Coordinates of C-alpha atoms in Angstrom, one line a residue:
Chain A
Q1388 CA 17.6 -7.4 2.2
V1389 CA 13.9 -8.1 2.1
Q1390 CA 12.5 -8.9 -1.3
L1391 CA 9.1 -9.8 -2.5
Q1392 CA 8.1 -11.2 -5.9
E1393 CA 4.6 -11.8 -7.2
S1394 CA 3.7 -14.6 -9.6
G1395 CA 0.6 -16.0 -11.2
P1396 CA -1.6 -16.0 -14.3
G1397 CA -1.8 -12.6 -16.1
L1398 CA -5.2 -13.4 -17.6
V1399 CA -8.3 -14.7 -15.8
K1400 CA -11.8 -15.3 -17.2
P1401 CA -14.8 -13.6 -15.7
S1402 CA -16.4 -15.6 -12.9
E1403 CA -13.3 -17.6 -12.3
T1404 CA -10.7 -17.4 -9.5
L1405 CA -7.7 -15.1 -9.4
S1406 CA -4.7 -16.7 -7.7
L1407 CA -1.4 -15.0 -7.0
T1408 CA 1.7 -16.0 -4.9
C1409 CA 4.2 -13.8 -3.3
T1410 CA 7.7 -15.3 -2.7
V1411 CA 9.5 -13.6 0.2
S1412 CA 13.3 -13.7 0.6
G1413 CA 15.5 -12.1 3.3
V1414 CA 13.1 -12.7 6.2
S1415 CA 10.9 -15.4 7.5
I1416 CA 7.2 -14.9 6.8
T1417 CA 6.4 -16.2 10.3
D1418 CA 7.9 -13.0 11.8
F1419 CA 5.6 -10.4 10.1
Y1420 CA 2.1 -9.6 8.7
W1421 CA 1.8 -9.8 4.9
S1422 CA -0.6 -7.8 2.7
W1423 CA -2.0 -7.5 -0.8
V1424 CA -2.7 -4.1 -2.4
R1425 CA -4.1 -3.6 -5.9
Q1426 CA -4.1 -0.7 -8.4
P1427 CA -6.5 -0.6 -11.3
P1428 CA -4.9 0.9 -14.5
G1429 CA -4.5 4.6 -14.1
K1430 CA -6.1 4.7 -10.6
G1431 CA -5.1 4.7 -7.0
L1432 CA -4.3 2.0 -4.5
E1433 CA -6.8 -0.3 -2.8
W1434 CA -5.9 -2.4 0.2
I1435 CA -7.1 -6.0 -0.1
G1436 CA -6.1 -7.5 3.3
Y1437 CA -3.4 -8.8 5.5
A1438 CA -2.7 -12.1 7.2
F1439 CA -0.4 -13.5 9.8
Y1440 CA 0.9 -17.1 9.4
S1441 CA -0.9 -18.2 12.5
G1442 CA -4.2 -17.5 10.8
S1443 CA -5.0 -14.0 11.9
T1444 CA -6.5 -12.1 9.0
S1445 CA -8.2 -8.9 8.1
Y1446 CA -9.8 -8.1 4.8
N1447 CA -11.3 -5.1 3.0
P1448 CA -15.0 -5.3 3.8
S1449 CA -15.8 -4.6 0.1
L1450 CA -13.9 -7.7 -0.9
K1451 CA -14.2 -9.9 2.2
S1452 CA -16.7 -12.4 0.8
R1453 CA -14.4 -13.2 -2.1
V1454 CA -10.9 -13.0 -0.6
T1455 CA -8.6 -15.5 1.1
I1456 CA -4.9 -14.8 2.0
S1457 CA -2.9 -17.9 3.1
H1458 CA 0.6 -18.9 3.8
D1459 CA 3.1 -21.6 2.9
T1460 CA 5.8 -21.4 5.6
S1461 CA 7.8 -24.2 4.0
R1462 CA 8.2 -22.2 0.9
N1463 CA 8.3 -18.8 2.6
Q1464 CA 5.3 -17.7 0.4
F1465 CA 1.9 -16.2 0.9
S1466 CA -1.0 -16.2 -1.5
L1467 CA -4.0 -14.3 -2.6
R1468 CA -7.2 -16.0 -3.8
L1469 CA -10.0 -13.8 -5.2
T1470 CA -13.2 -15.6 -6.4
S1471 CA -15.9 -14.7 -8.9
V1472 CA -13.8 -12.0 -10.6
T1473 CA -15.1 -9.4 -13.0
A1474 CA -13.5 -6.8 -15.2
A1475 CA -13.5 -4.5 -12.2
D1476 CA -10.8 -6.8 -10.7
T1477 CA -8.4 -6.0 -13.5
A1478 CA -5.4 -4.4 -11.7
L1479 CA -1.8 -4.4 -10.8
Y1480 CA -1.6 -6.6 -7.7
F1481 CA 1.2 -5.8 -5.2
C1482 CA 2.3 -7.9 -2.2
A1483 CA 3.8 -6.0 0.7
R1484 CA 5.1 -6.5 4.2
A1485 CA 2.9 -5.0 6.8
I1486 CA 4.4 -3.6 10.0
R1487 CA 1.7 -4.0 12.6
N1488 CA 2.5 -3.1 16.2
W1489 CA 1.6 0.3 17.7
D1490 CA 1.6 1.6 14.1
Y1491 CA 0.6 0.1 10.8
F1492 CA 2.4 0.6 7.5
F1493 CA 3.9 -1.2 4.5
D1494 CA 7.6 -1.1 4.3
F1495 CA 8.6 -3.5 1.5
W1496 CA 6.7 -4.1 -1.7
G1497 CA 6.9 -6.5 -4.6
Q1498 CA 7.2 -5.1 -8.1
G1499 CA 3.5 -6.0 -8.9
A1500 CA 1.7 -8.5 -11.1
L1501 CA -0.8 -7.3 -13.8
V1502 CA -3.9 -9.4 -13.8
T1503 CA -6.5 -8.8 -16.6
V1504 CA -10.0 -10.2 -16.3
S1505 CA -11.3 -10.9 -19.8
S1506 CA -12.9 -13.7 -21.7
Chain B
Q24 CA -14.1 8.5 -4.0
S25 CA -11.3 8.0 -1.5
V26 CA -11.8 8.2 2.3
L27 CA -8.6 10.3 2.5
T28 CA -8.6 13.4 0.3
Q29 CA -5.5 14.6 -1.6
P30 CA -5.2 17.2 -4.4
P31 CA -4.9 15.4 -7.7
S32 CA -1.8 17.3 -8.7
V33 CA 0.8 19.7 -7.6
S34 CA 3.7 21.3 -9.4
A35 CA 6.8 23.3 -8.7
A36 CA 10.2 24.2 -10.2
P37 CA 13.4 22.3 -9.5
G38 CA 14.9 23.5 -6.2
Q39 CA 11.6 24.7 -4.9
T40 CA 9.6 23.3 -2.0
V41 CA 6.2 21.7 -2.4
T42 CA 3.6 20.4 0.1
I43 CA 1.0 17.8 -0.4
S44 CA -2.1 17.7 1.9
C45 CA -4.1 14.7 3.0
S46 CA -7.4 15.2 4.8
G47 CA -9.0 12.4 6.8
S48 CA -11.4 12.1 9.7
D49 CA -11.6 11.1 13.4
S50 CA -11.9 7.4 12.5
N51 CA -8.6 7.3 10.7
F52 CA -6.2 10.2 11.3
G53 CA -7.9 11.0 14.6
N54 CA -6.9 7.7 16.1
N55 CA -4.2 6.2 14.0
F56 CA -0.8 7.0 12.4
V57 CA -0.3 8.3 8.8
S58 CA 2.2 6.9 6.3
W59 CA 3.2 8.3 2.9
Y60 CA 4.3 6.4 -0.2
Q61 CA 6.0 7.5 -3.4
Q62 CA 5.3 5.7 -6.6
L63 CA 7.6 6.5 -9.4
P64 CA 6.3 5.9 -13.0
G65 CA 6.0 2.2 -13.7
T66 CA 7.2 1.1 -10.3
A67 CA 5.9 -0.2 -7.0
P68 CA 5.0 2.2 -4.1
K69 CA 7.9 3.0 -1.7
L70 CA 7.5 3.9 1.9
L71 CA 8.6 7.5 2.5
I72 CA 7.2 8.3 5.9
N73 CA 5.7 6.1 8.7
S74 CA 4.3 6.9 12.1
N75 CA 3.2 10.4 11.0
D76 CA 6.7 11.9 10.6
R77 CA 9.4 9.2 10.7
R78 CA 11.7 8.7 7.7
P79 CA 12.8 5.1 7.1
S80 CA 16.5 4.5 6.6
G81 CA 17.6 5.7 3.2
I82 CA 15.0 8.4 2.7
P83 CA 16.6 11.8 2.3
D84 CA 15.8 14.5 4.8
R85 CA 14.3 16.6 1.9
F86 CA 11.2 14.6 2.7
S87 CA 9.3 15.5 5.8
A88 CA 5.7 15.1 7.1
S89 CA 3.4 16.1 9.9
K90 CA 0.0 15.5 11.2
S91 CA -2.4 17.8 13.0
G92 CA -5.8 16.6 14.1
T93 CA -7.4 15.0 11.0
S94 CA -5.0 16.4 8.4
A95 CA -1.5 15.5 7.3
T96 CA 1.0 17.1 5.1
L97 CA 4.0 15.8 3.2
G98 CA 6.8 18.3 2.4
I99 CA 9.5 18.0 -0.2
T100 CA 12.3 20.6 -0.3
G101 CA 15.0 21.0 -3.0
L102 CA 12.8 19.5 -5.7
Q103 CA 14.5 17.3 -8.2
T104 CA 13.2 16.0 -11.5
G105 CA 13.6 12.5 -10.0
D106 CA 10.9 13.4 -7.5
E107 CA 8.2 13.3 -10.2
A108 CA 5.9 10.6 -9.0
D109 CA 2.5 9.9 -7.5
Y110 CA 2.3 10.3 -3.7
F111 CA -0.2 8.5 -1.5
C112 CA -1.1 8.9 2.1
G113 CA -2.6 6.1 4.1
S114 CA -3.9 5.1 7.5
W115 CA -6.0 2.5 9.2
D116 CA -9.7 3.4 9.6
T117 CA -11.1 2.2 12.9
R118 CA -14.7 2.7 11.9
L119 CA -14.5 1.0 8.4
H120 CA -12.1 -1.7 9.8
T121 CA -9.9 -1.3 6.7
W122 CA -6.7 0.3 5.5
V123 CA -7.4 3.4 3.5
F124 CA -5.3 5.2 0.9
G125 CA -5.7 8.7 -0.4
G126 CA -6.5 9.1 -4.1
G127 CA -2.9 10.1 -4.8
T128 CA -1.2 13.3 -5.8
R129 CA 0.8 13.6 -9.0
L130 CA 3.9 15.8 -8.5
T131 CA 5.3 17.5 -11.6
V132 CA 8.6 19.2 -11.4
L133 CA 8.5 21.8 -14.1

């Protein structure tokens, strides 16, 4: 059974860096692509990006200059780093497994971590 | 404004059938597959449909979907109160080089 769990600070100050970790169980992170998706309060879903453990990445162009997704294969975790945050980055952040072959979709999701950007 | 266009809300009575539309363009639906996600209140999204019309294991056959050209449709038959949720379509956009979601459709089962 594949399970994902987000963790990290729930409050980040403006201009600082948001950091979240997703711990994966039930499957090795080296076998799949892994993504982050966020959802501002009361709004829709926004794709942040995906990464493969080998270093292959793809980021939403609107966030690309501020985003890094990385992996820790020894802990079976992957992480999100978003720099220079503003109130507009306040959202529920989900980690998800991305199936990328001849198709592309997200088949397993974490429960989400709420991050508020406020001083 | 979302790249993929969905109606903000739909409603129907228990036992009835409802359809949710999702309109895209050549750069997303025209070249790539569509997937659909159900987000029950206070929970994470859940994959309902992948590859335009395929149900993952465990998804009831009350849920179905199709794609034609640059439009996609999700259908739900035999509506239950437990189907009340937000439904999102999504696809890769080749021109924008990004994954795009629809704005979401809130289903109310009256």
